[in-house]
Amino acid sequence: MTARIDPALWPRVSAAFDAALELPTTERERWLREQSPDLVEPLRTMLQAHDGTAELPALSALHELQSELPPVPLARPGQRIGPYRLIERLGGGGMAEVWGAAQVTGPMAGRHVALKLPRPDPRLGERLRDEHALLLGMEHPHIARLYDAGEDQGQAWLALEWINGQPIHRALADQPVRQRLVTFLQVLDAVRYAHARLVLHADLKPANILVGPDGRVKLLDFGIARLLHGTGPRAFTPGLAAPEQQRGETLTVATDVYGLGGVLAAVVPEAQRSRALAAVIARAQAELPAARYANVQALADDIHRLLDHRPVAAMAGARTYQLLCGLRRHRWPVLGVVALCAGLAAALWQADNARREAHRAEVANHYLLDLFKTLDRRAPDAADPAAALHRLLTERAARIEAALPEDPDTADALLRITATLHDYLGDARRSRELGERRYEALKARHGLRNERTQLAGMALVWPTLAGHDPGAARRLLDELNTALPDRGLMRAEWLLARHELREREGAPAEEREALLRQALVRYAADAPDDSGHAATWLALSELLATTGRTPEALAAVDQALVQVPRAQPYIASDHARQLLHRASLGAPSATADEAQALQLLRGSVGLRAPFVRRALTALVARRCRVDAPAANALASEAGLPGCAPVP
């Protein structure tokens, strides 16, 4: 007869059991003796069942599937399953075990994976196939990737991305609450992505959400997931499942919202919660699904409100709280008569500042319009607008430097425009000269801690790198590192630039990959729509491709292409480079990608822009192998060498 556990003990037993599995086997008995007496026997029985020496106790009528199953035969380190060799047991539950494994055959030999092995029951094998089908459509940076699936002598298996990380509540335990909320937004993004593909996770808990050393979140274990409005197993994690899940009712998006509330409660313990955060968690975990957030986006919106010190929707009726939020966001003007005077002074200053800004904008607009008006259709370079613009820029920059306006801010704006245009025209030397002048002037006026100085410094990094002067680039990055904040767009750009520098210095791929992944964390948290976000995914894809990790490289460039439509600013040449890179990896869409990339380039910077030269050279080489005349025509248009003559 299978033992049963008192339902009142489920939450405590479940949490204690998860903790016990992380202990070495030799320490578990000592640990058991230290537990509450009412937990000892249930835990001992469950651990014995886990080790294959006893039957698993039934946790509820809804767990009949698990309680009927025989003990799991122990897998062994070194055992071969499919093309994989088991290395170490990573964990397990009532329906499956997960092993770290290495691929030993095939083109990806040496790759490490998490190998999921269901217990030997046809129903669980079917669930694994369902999980496989659900994950096939999932490509998201915060969802563990599916690599492969199969069966070996009756043992079904699923090969997933092996995540080197800790459960989210442990990984963030020492972080400030604000940083925990920022990281939690990654979880929400992953679940929102799944819901957009009509997939419910149905088992959201800290153990299924790992955070790696680089701060990236990975959502795991879609073992009991199901399609929205579809069916799935009536299994759940006691103490963590939504009320409707425990009752065996239909599951909806609200079920995952409840699970996310539980994860957030574990990430930020009760003693560390503000009143607003407590209200957010309470709403996410409301008893009735209709009383919860309508969807994951609504929960994410309230987290963003918390981070911005704005009133959360979960406390919409609390007027005093809303007033306090307003005071916190605008606390300095609330100073009585002093505030009135200060406000008047500020208003006058802002009006004067607005006039200055308007003047600077007018000068800059006049500069650009006048520049284009001077494009002479009769000039020898009229047929080549890029060459004509380059000539005019050189002439205009010399005039600017000879007679800069007295207003230093207007002079700065003109130098910034001219340096940027030189950069886009491929004249890194001239862009660097102007950028250095601008950076030094701002540093002298405002100091290194000033945001404008830092922006000028980051803008200077790229032409310095393009000028093949890694020593100067390193000195500049080191100087900026002492002043830049740890978070924000400029820190993300700094990490991307640091990767570029280390690449030029011949740093190991592992170090460069770590820098790129840190940059992706910052972009995702602080500037998800900045064009640098997509550029970083492309850089990661190019790096992965050079190390032979083609499937991962394809996934990374696909993520770049997901980002680029909403990138600010949208840069057509960057979009083209991403498409050409995906084509170079042998993607099924290669022909369409190449055609779209050439269309984008012809409609923007042309095929002779220096920063697309490498990608177009590779494209010409690929076409030389299949259609030499077409390749030579493209090479001629791009100003590149054509196909080598056949001996």
XYZ file of C-alpha atoms in Angstrom:
647
model
C 0.000 0.000 0.000
C 1.423 3.380 -1.022
C 1.863 5.819 1.848
C 0.068 9.147 1.762
C 1.130 12.541 3.067
C -1.198 14.783 5.030
C -2.153 17.571 2.547
C -1.492 20.184 5.245
C 2.187 19.200 5.123
C 2.566 19.513 1.353
C 4.178 22.983 1.198
C 6.707 22.206 3.927
C 7.507 18.723 2.623
C 7.938 19.995 -0.943
C 10.298 22.806 0.044
C 12.308 20.558 2.379
C 12.536 17.814 -0.265
C 13.987 20.266 -2.826
C 16.577 21.335 -0.238
C 17.453 17.725 0.588
C 18.157 16.863 -3.052
C 20.914 19.474 -3.148
C 22.775 17.772 -0.276
C 25.330 14.989 -0.749
C 23.740 11.605 -0.047
C 26.071 11.050 2.911
C 24.763 14.186 4.690
C 21.030 13.605 4.251
C 20.466 11.408 7.314
C 22.102 13.957 9.612
C 20.048 16.687 7.950
C 16.846 14.653 8.436
C 17.423 14.385 12.179
C 17.489 18.192 12.366
C 14.058 18.600 10.725
C 10.672 19.005 12.382
C 9.487 15.571 13.676
C 6.329 15.613 11.529
C 8.439 15.965 8.364
C 11.071 13.322 9.016
C 9.196 10.190 7.917
C 7.567 11.685 4.799
C 10.911 13.111 3.747
C 12.756 9.867 4.415
C 10.206 7.928 2.352
C 10.404 10.405 -0.521
C 14.211 10.330 -0.509
C 14.210 6.539 -0.486
C 11.785 6.545 -3.393
C 14.050 8.993 -5.181
C 16.993 6.641 -4.619
C 14.961 3.657 -5.827
C 14.638 1.847 -2.479
C 10.994 2.606 -1.696
C 7.732 3.603 -3.326
C 6.959 7.263 -3.815
C 4.202 8.446 -1.431
C 1.090 9.879 -3.034
C 0.811 13.613 -2.462
C -2.795 14.010 -3.570
C -5.474 12.440 -5.689
C -4.156 14.538 -8.546
C -0.768 12.841 -8.251
C -2.004 9.334 -8.965
C 0.190 9.171 -12.035
C 3.321 9.634 -9.933
C 2.182 7.407 -7.060
C 1.487 4.466 -9.379
C 4.926 4.483 -10.968
C 7.654 2.019 -10.009
C 10.952 3.326 -8.648
C 13.252 5.007 -11.177
C 16.147 2.772 -12.243
C 19.342 4.601 -11.355
C 21.335 5.979 -14.267
C 25.089 5.914 -13.893
C 27.762 8.491 -14.619
C 29.496 7.404 -17.812
C 26.395 5.659 -19.189
C 25.636 6.240 -22.907
C 22.122 7.354 -23.874
C 21.725 8.199 -27.536
C 24.694 10.314 -28.661
C 25.342 11.476 -25.074
C 27.429 10.278 -22.149
C 26.096 11.049 -18.674
C 28.381 13.102 -16.430
C 26.465 14.010 -13.276
C 22.924 14.031 -11.958
C 21.614 17.607 -11.872
C 18.273 16.940 -10.210
C 14.970 15.173 -10.535
C 11.394 14.934 -9.432
C 8.446 12.611 -9.556
C 8.344 12.294 -13.315
C 11.915 12.649 -14.612
C 15.593 12.966 -13.812
C 17.920 15.524 -15.369
C 21.568 14.700 -16.040
C 24.477 16.766 -17.212
C 25.827 15.026 -20.288
C 28.325 15.501 -23.079
C 27.653 14.752 -26.732
C 30.152 12.165 -27.950
C 29.116 11.686 -31.584
C 27.922 13.865 -34.445
C 28.929 17.363 -35.599
C 28.372 18.849 -32.118
C 30.559 16.347 -30.274
C 31.853 17.837 -27.028
C 28.789 20.002 -26.428
C 27.393 19.862 -22.883
C 23.646 19.435 -22.458
C 21.055 18.823 -19.779
C 19.574 15.417 -20.617
C 16.031 14.910 -19.351
C 15.064 11.273 -18.747
C 11.433 10.454 -17.873
C 10.600 7.603 -15.561
C 9.777 4.389 -17.451
C 6.078 4.855 -18.099
C 4.421 5.307 -21.526
C 2.414 8.276 -20.245
C 5.566 10.128 -19.225
C 7.214 9.318 -22.535
C 4.207 10.896 -24.211
C 4.579 13.982 -22.009
C 8.219 14.244 -23.053
C 7.145 14.217 -26.700
C 4.624 16.942 -25.897
C 7.348 18.987 -24.218
C 9.541 18.464 -27.271
C 6.758 19.754 -29.553
C 6.191 22.830 -27.379
C 9.878 23.727 -27.191
C 10.443 23.349 -30.932
C 8.826 26.745 -31.468
C 10.647 28.463 -28.585
C 13.678 30.643 -29.335
C 14.153 33.175 -26.562
C 17.283 34.346 -24.710
C 15.689 33.575 -21.336
C 14.283 30.104 -22.135
C 16.576 27.067 -22.063
C 17.038 25.954 -25.658
C 15.997 22.578 -27.013
C 18.808 20.804 -28.873
C 17.594 17.284 -29.652
C 15.255 14.452 -28.651
C 15.075 10.708 -29.152
C 14.791 7.269 -27.625
C 17.450 4.701 -26.757
C 16.384 1.121 -25.966
C 13.036 2.286 -24.632
C 14.476 5.241 -22.696
C 13.106 8.523 -24.046
C 15.360 11.572 -23.706
C 15.331 15.294 -24.320
C 18.585 17.261 -24.766
C 18.363 20.843 -23.490
C 20.736 23.719 -22.893
C 22.865 23.064 -19.804
C 22.600 26.115 -17.575
C 25.391 26.876 -15.150
C 23.430 28.827 -12.574
C 21.511 28.959 -9.317
C 17.775 29.137 -8.570
C 16.716 32.748 -8.864
C 15.950 33.328 -5.176
C 19.415 32.105 -4.153
C 21.278 33.816 -6.986
C 19.793 37.197 -6.066
C 19.831 36.831 -2.277
C 22.642 39.379 -1.827
C 21.391 41.831 -4.463
C 19.538 45.071 -3.677
C 15.769 44.746 -4.053
C 15.824 47.028 -7.087
C 18.285 44.745 -8.893
C 16.143 41.726 -8.040
C 13.140 43.381 -9.654
C 15.147 44.249 -12.758
C 16.256 40.616 -13.062
C 12.708 39.399 -12.441
C 11.642 41.365 -15.535
C 13.686 38.870 -17.585
C 11.468 36.086 -16.224
C 8.359 38.017 -17.187
C 9.721 38.542 -20.688
C 10.274 34.796 -21.112
C 6.799 33.842 -19.858
C 5.181 36.583 -21.956
C 6.987 35.142 -25.001
C 5.629 31.654 -24.220
C 2.103 32.988 -23.803
C 2.362 34.787 -27.146
C 2.925 31.326 -28.632
C -0.105 30.013 -26.719
C 2.014 27.993 -24.273
C 1.377 27.891 -20.513
C 4.293 26.837 -18.340
C 2.080 25.678 -15.429
C 5.010 25.004 -13.060
C 6.645 28.356 -12.398
C 8.788 28.185 -9.264
C 12.283 29.331 -8.252
C 13.811 25.901 -8.909
C 12.773 26.185 -12.578
C 14.372 29.609 -13.050
C 18.169 29.747 -12.986
C 20.420 32.796 -13.031
C 23.894 32.402 -14.503
C 27.096 34.144 -13.391
C 26.463 36.811 -16.040
C 23.068 37.678 -14.536
C 21.070 36.096 -17.349
C 17.858 34.307 -16.423
C 16.917 30.956 -17.961
C 13.450 29.435 -17.644
C 13.468 25.625 -17.479
C 11.169 22.618 -17.388
C 8.121 22.796 -19.611
C 7.365 19.225 -18.549
C 3.775 19.925 -17.527
C 3.245 22.853 -19.877
C 0.351 22.817 -22.272
C -1.201 24.885 -25.013
C -3.665 27.525 -23.937
C -7.149 25.983 -23.918
C -5.495 22.596 -24.335
C -5.081 19.686 -21.949
C -2.112 18.565 -19.941
C -1.173 16.415 -16.971
C -2.928 17.101 -13.705
C 0.377 17.329 -11.876
C 1.626 20.307 -9.913
C 4.066 21.329 -7.211
C 2.275 21.238 -3.828
C 2.245 24.558 -2.012
C 3.138 26.528 -5.142
C 0.369 25.723 -7.611
C -2.557 28.072 -8.236
C -5.832 27.198 -6.470
C -7.570 26.280 -9.735
C -4.653 23.995 -10.599
C -4.961 22.165 -7.289
C -8.703 21.771 -7.871
C -8.144 20.275 -11.322
C -9.910 23.124 -13.134
C -9.112 24.681 -16.511
C -5.813 26.562 -16.552
C -5.375 29.996 -18.100
C -2.771 32.770 -18.320
C -3.837 33.674 -14.774
C -2.354 30.354 -13.587
C 1.116 31.418 -14.679
C 0.546 34.891 -13.226
C -0.069 33.179 -9.868
C 3.173 31.219 -10.258
C 5.087 34.394 -11.087
C 3.716 35.993 -7.937
C 5.110 33.067 -5.960
C 8.510 33.441 -7.628
C 8.545 37.162 -6.847
C 7.634 36.386 -3.225
C 10.621 34.037 -3.006
C 12.946 36.556 -4.677
C 11.985 39.361 -2.270
C 11.205 37.979 1.221
C 8.355 39.562 3.146
C 10.626 41.511 5.488
C 12.214 43.331 2.535
C 9.025 44.248 0.668
C 7.627 47.731 0.428
C 3.904 48.196 0.838
C 3.561 48.558 -2.930
C 5.543 45.421 -3.694
C 3.469 43.452 -1.184
C 0.338 44.659 -2.991
C 1.765 43.558 -6.349
C 2.480 40.066 -5.020
C -0.941 39.852 -3.374
C -2.676 40.765 -6.605
C -0.635 38.277 -8.640
C -1.537 35.544 -6.139
C -5.198 36.405 -5.622
C -7.428 33.399 -4.909
C -9.697 34.056 -7.888
C -8.064 34.175 -11.355
C -10.229 37.170 -12.320
C -8.781 39.179 -9.419
C -5.174 38.719 -10.609
C -3.334 40.703 -13.242
C -5.000 40.165 -16.611
C -1.728 38.990 -18.163
C 2.033 38.997 -17.694
C 2.414 42.394 -19.347
C 0.132 43.959 -16.738
C 2.345 42.499 -13.987
C 5.468 43.766 -15.790
C 3.922 47.231 -16.055
C 3.506 47.350 -12.270
C 7.124 46.248 -11.748
C 8.235 49.100 -14.012
C 6.060 51.479 -11.990
C 7.769 50.278 -8.815
C 11.184 50.905 -10.338
C 10.124 54.387 -11.478
C 8.527 55.297 -8.102
C 5.125 55.608 -9.761
C 1.852 54.364 -8.233
C 1.213 50.686 -8.975
C -2.105 49.489 -10.359
C -2.356 47.047 -7.453
C -2.917 50.045 -5.148
C -5.034 52.144 -7.472
C -7.460 53.161 -4.689
C -4.853 54.209 -2.115
C -4.803 58.011 -2.470
C -2.284 58.621 0.293
C 0.101 56.132 -1.292
C -0.283 57.809 -4.692
C 0.464 61.195 -3.142
C 3.593 59.822 -1.479
C 4.733 58.385 -4.804
C 4.263 61.787 -6.380
C 6.247 63.463 -3.623
C 8.999 60.904 -3.915
C 9.294 61.445 -7.643
C 9.074 65.249 -7.327
C 10.321 65.729 -3.787
C 12.506 68.821 -4.257
C 9.786 71.314 -5.275
C 7.797 70.519 -2.100
C 9.607 72.996 0.137
C 7.019 75.678 0.933
C 7.891 79.249 0.086
C 11.481 78.303 -0.669
C 10.179 75.877 -3.231
C 8.039 78.613 -4.801
C 11.053 80.865 -5.196
C 13.198 78.027 -6.419
C 10.486 77.032 -8.836
C 10.293 80.569 -10.234
C 14.050 80.695 -10.632
C 14.019 77.274 -12.256
C 11.266 78.353 -14.651
C 13.261 81.422 -15.702
C 16.391 79.310 -16.114
C 14.497 76.713 -18.145
C 13.045 79.401 -20.404
C 16.528 80.791 -21.012
C 17.872 77.292 -21.488
C 15.058 76.516 -23.940
C 16.015 79.587 -25.967
C 19.615 78.420 -26.003
C 18.575 74.919 -27.043
C 16.362 76.298 -29.787
C 19.229 78.436 -31.027
C 21.586 75.467 -31.046
C 19.020 73.346 -32.902
C 18.509 76.132 -35.449
C 22.260 76.410 -36.021
C 22.617 72.642 -36.400
C 19.669 72.411 -38.807
C 20.991 75.319 -40.825
C 24.385 73.636 -40.928
C 22.974 70.379 -42.298
C 20.584 72.026 -44.789
C 23.292 74.356 -46.024
C 25.624 71.406 -46.388
C 23.256 69.523 -48.667
C 22.348 72.656 -50.628
C 26.002 72.941 -51.640
C 25.933 69.568 -53.413
C 26.625 70.771 -56.954
C 25.135 68.544 -59.656
C 27.815 69.808 -62.050
C 30.701 68.788 -59.774
C 32.947 65.887 -60.901
C 31.788 63.770 -57.936
C 28.062 64.502 -58.404
C 27.420 60.912 -59.507
C 28.794 59.648 -56.214
C 26.846 61.384 -53.386
C 28.958 59.743 -50.702
C 32.173 61.101 -52.210
C 30.604 64.524 -52.691
C 29.332 64.624 -49.127
C 32.752 63.522 -47.862
C 34.403 66.390 -49.747
C 31.914 68.929 -48.451
C 32.236 67.637 -44.878
C 35.993 68.035 -45.011
C 35.663 71.602 -46.257
C 32.941 72.475 -43.725
C 34.808 70.908 -40.791
C 37.833 73.051 -41.586
C 35.623 76.172 -41.560
C 34.013 75.153 -38.265
C 37.384 74.617 -36.604
C 38.681 77.928 -37.931
C 35.736 79.904 -36.538
C 33.750 77.981 -33.937
C 30.743 79.878 -32.539
C 31.309 81.702 -29.266
C 28.628 79.586 -27.598
C 30.564 76.453 -26.580
C 27.423 74.302 -26.566
C 26.623 75.227 -30.183
C 30.231 74.572 -31.140
C 29.988 71.200 -29.412
C 26.792 70.310 -31.320
C 28.450 71.109 -34.662
C 31.559 69.114 -33.807
C 29.380 66.155 -32.776
C 27.427 66.229 -36.054
C 30.554 66.508 -38.167
C 32.391 63.753 -36.286
C 29.396 61.427 -36.567
C 29.002 61.990 -40.299
C 32.714 61.386 -40.866
C 32.337 58.140 -38.922
C 29.441 56.971 -41.098
C 31.403 57.894 -44.228
C 34.232 55.644 -43.085
C 36.771 58.351 -42.293
C 37.713 57.101 -38.844
C 40.827 59.280 -38.660
C 38.908 62.537 -39.150
C 36.049 61.415 -36.904
C 38.554 60.606 -34.187
C 40.307 63.973 -34.459
C 37.049 65.874 -34.077
C 35.832 63.511 -31.352
C 39.018 63.950 -29.329
C 38.711 67.735 -29.532
C 35.111 67.567 -28.381
C 35.796 65.084 -25.551
C 38.714 67.064 -24.134
C 36.710 70.316 -24.274
C 33.749 68.771 -22.398
C 36.040 67.129 -19.866
C 37.720 70.450 -19.160
C 34.364 72.275 -18.806
C 32.244 69.691 -16.981
C 34.527 66.953 -15.686
C 34.495 63.208 -16.356
C 31.431 62.533 -14.177
C 29.225 64.627 -16.444
C 26.879 62.649 -18.701
C 27.669 64.733 -21.787
C 31.383 64.132 -21.290
C 30.791 60.404 -20.936
C 28.621 60.310 -24.074
C 31.354 62.101 -26.003
C 33.925 59.652 -24.651
C 31.875 56.617 -25.711
C 31.326 58.155 -29.164
C 35.115 58.553 -29.454
C 35.821 54.892 -28.657
C 34.561 53.566 -32.007
C 36.668 55.678 -34.412
C 39.648 55.053 -32.125
C 39.130 51.307 -32.507
C 38.507 51.686 -36.230
C 41.818 53.534 -36.481
C 43.649 50.410 -35.249
C 44.975 52.091 -32.129
C 44.120 49.577 -29.368
C 46.440 51.294 -26.879
C 44.531 54.584 -27.100
C 41.213 52.751 -27.041
C 42.237 50.874 -23.901
C 43.299 54.093 -22.134
C 40.011 55.756 -23.067
C 37.906 52.781 -21.911
C 39.851 52.528 -18.658
C 39.292 56.241 -18.002
C 35.559 55.980 -18.723
C 35.281 52.874 -16.544
C 36.196 54.930 -13.491
C 33.217 57.262 -14.017
C 30.447 55.340 -15.766
C 27.589 53.956 -13.640
C 27.358 50.180 -13.291
C 24.008 50.177 -15.080
C 22.470 51.952 -18.020
C 22.953 52.296 -21.746
C 26.501 53.653 -21.562
C 27.641 50.702 -19.439
C 26.157 48.352 -22.041
C 28.014 50.231 -24.806
C 31.203 50.141 -22.734
C 30.983 46.335 -22.451
C 30.393 46.025 -26.204
C 33.368 48.285 -26.935
C 35.505 46.353 -24.441
C 34.690 43.169 -26.363
C 35.765 44.809 -29.622
C 39.046 45.907 -28.037
C 39.750 42.482 -26.567
C 39.012 40.902 -29.951
C 41.637 43.124 -31.561
C 44.051 42.211 -28.766
C 43.530 38.496 -29.417
C 41.706 37.685 -26.165
C 40.263 34.161 -25.701
C 36.770 33.555 -27.022
C 35.508 32.719 -23.509
C 36.457 36.170 -22.185
C 34.884 37.963 -25.139
C 31.702 35.907 -24.912
C 31.377 36.813 -21.225
C 31.671 40.528 -22.075
C 28.992 40.257 -24.756
C 26.620 38.383 -22.483
C 27.120 41.000 -19.753
C 26.325 43.688 -22.335
C 23.153 41.811 -23.336
C 22.037 41.738 -19.710
C 22.485 45.486 -19.438
C 20.743 46.198 -22.745
C 17.812 43.923 -21.859
C 17.391 45.574 -18.457
C 18.179 49.212 -19.233
C 17.902 49.887 -22.990
C 16.135 46.991 -24.736
C 15.219 49.039 -27.822
C 18.606 50.667 -28.388
C 20.218 49.692 -31.683
C 23.267 48.485 -29.758
C 21.151 45.626 -28.368
C 20.748 44.071 -31.818
C 24.397 44.860 -32.641
C 25.509 42.925 -29.554
C 23.472 39.863 -30.553
C 25.168 40.027 -33.965
C 28.623 40.266 -32.367
C 27.809 37.240 -30.194
C 26.597 35.296 -33.233
C 29.799 36.088 -35.137
C 31.868 34.948 -32.156
C 29.901 31.711 -31.738
C 30.298 30.992 -35.446
C 34.092 31.288 -35.225
C 34.121 28.666 -32.449
C 32.029 26.176 -34.429
C 28.814 26.647 -32.434
C 26.666 27.158 -35.525
C 23.221 26.352 -34.016
C 23.866 28.819 -31.182
C 25.168 31.381 -33.685
C 21.963 31.052 -35.712
C 19.852 31.497 -32.589
C 21.829 34.633 -31.657
C 21.520 36.293 -35.074
C 17.811 35.415 -35.097
C 17.532 37.293 -31.810
C 19.326 40.262 -33.400
C 16.766 40.240 -36.190
C 13.949 40.124 -33.635
C 15.379 43.258 -32.010
C 16.180 45.295 -35.108
C 12.636 46.320 -36.215
C 12.154 48.227 -32.947
C 15.743 49.461 -32.676
C 16.261 53.145 -31.902
C 17.723 54.447 -34.062
C 17.004 51.939 -36.825
C 20.179 51.510 -38.892
C 19.576 49.880 -42.260
C 23.222 48.896 -42.726
C 23.227 47.047 -39.390
C 20.059 45.221 -40.462
C 21.760 44.261 -43.723
C 24.859 42.946 -41.938
C 22.673 40.750 -39.715
C 20.882 39.292 -42.740
C 24.169 38.642 -44.578
C 25.634 36.968 -41.516
C 22.605 34.686 -41.144
C 22.928 33.764 -44.811
C 26.622 32.936 -44.291
C 25.632 30.418 -41.594
C 23.613 28.410 -44.120
C 20.167 29.379 -42.862
C 17.239 28.084 -44.953
C 16.333 31.702 -45.666
C 19.816 32.494 -47.052
C 18.708 33.501 -50.568
C 15.945 35.783 -49.311
C 18.262 37.220 -46.627
C 20.904 38.148 -49.221
C 18.350 39.793 -51.518
C 16.832 41.827 -48.669
C 20.283 42.874 -47.400
C 21.358 44.166 -50.827
C 18.082 46.057 -51.167
C 18.620 47.706 -47.780
C 22.188 48.703 -48.625
C 21.337 50.086 -52.062
C 18.614 52.201 -50.490
C 20.822 53.586 -47.711
C 24.632 53.714 -47.596
C 25.295 51.894 -50.864
C 27.437 48.813 -51.440
C 30.770 50.621 -51.003
C 30.398 51.680 -47.376
C 33.534 50.549 -45.487
C 31.631 48.961 -42.593
C 29.831 46.453 -44.861
C 32.896 45.575 -46.903
C 33.700 42.391 -44.953
C 30.145 41.030 -45.188
C 29.920 41.758 -48.922
C 33.349 40.207 -49.542
C 32.076 36.984 -47.957
C 28.894 37.162 -50.061
C 30.892 37.571 -53.283
C 33.029 34.564 -52.306
C 29.925 32.429 -51.732
C 28.411 33.455 -55.054
C 31.667 32.755 -56.881
C 31.159 29.083 -56.027
C 27.723 28.885 -57.683
C 27.371 31.763 -60.172
C 30.624 33.491 -61.136
C 29.108 36.083 -63.554
C 26.578 37.246 -60.931
C 29.325 37.324 -58.294
C 31.574 39.448 -60.535
C 28.729 41.890 -61.230
C 28.126 42.281 -57.490
C 31.866 42.697 -56.849
C 32.066 45.437 -59.478
C 29.116 47.298 -57.933
C 30.665 47.031 -54.460
C 34.211 47.898 -55.589
C 35.537 44.498 -54.531
C 37.799 41.913 -56.222
C 35.819 39.464 -58.346
C 36.112 35.713 -58.672
C 39.577 34.320 -59.220
C 39.947 32.921 -62.767
C 39.739 29.139 -62.992
C 43.204 27.766 -63.919
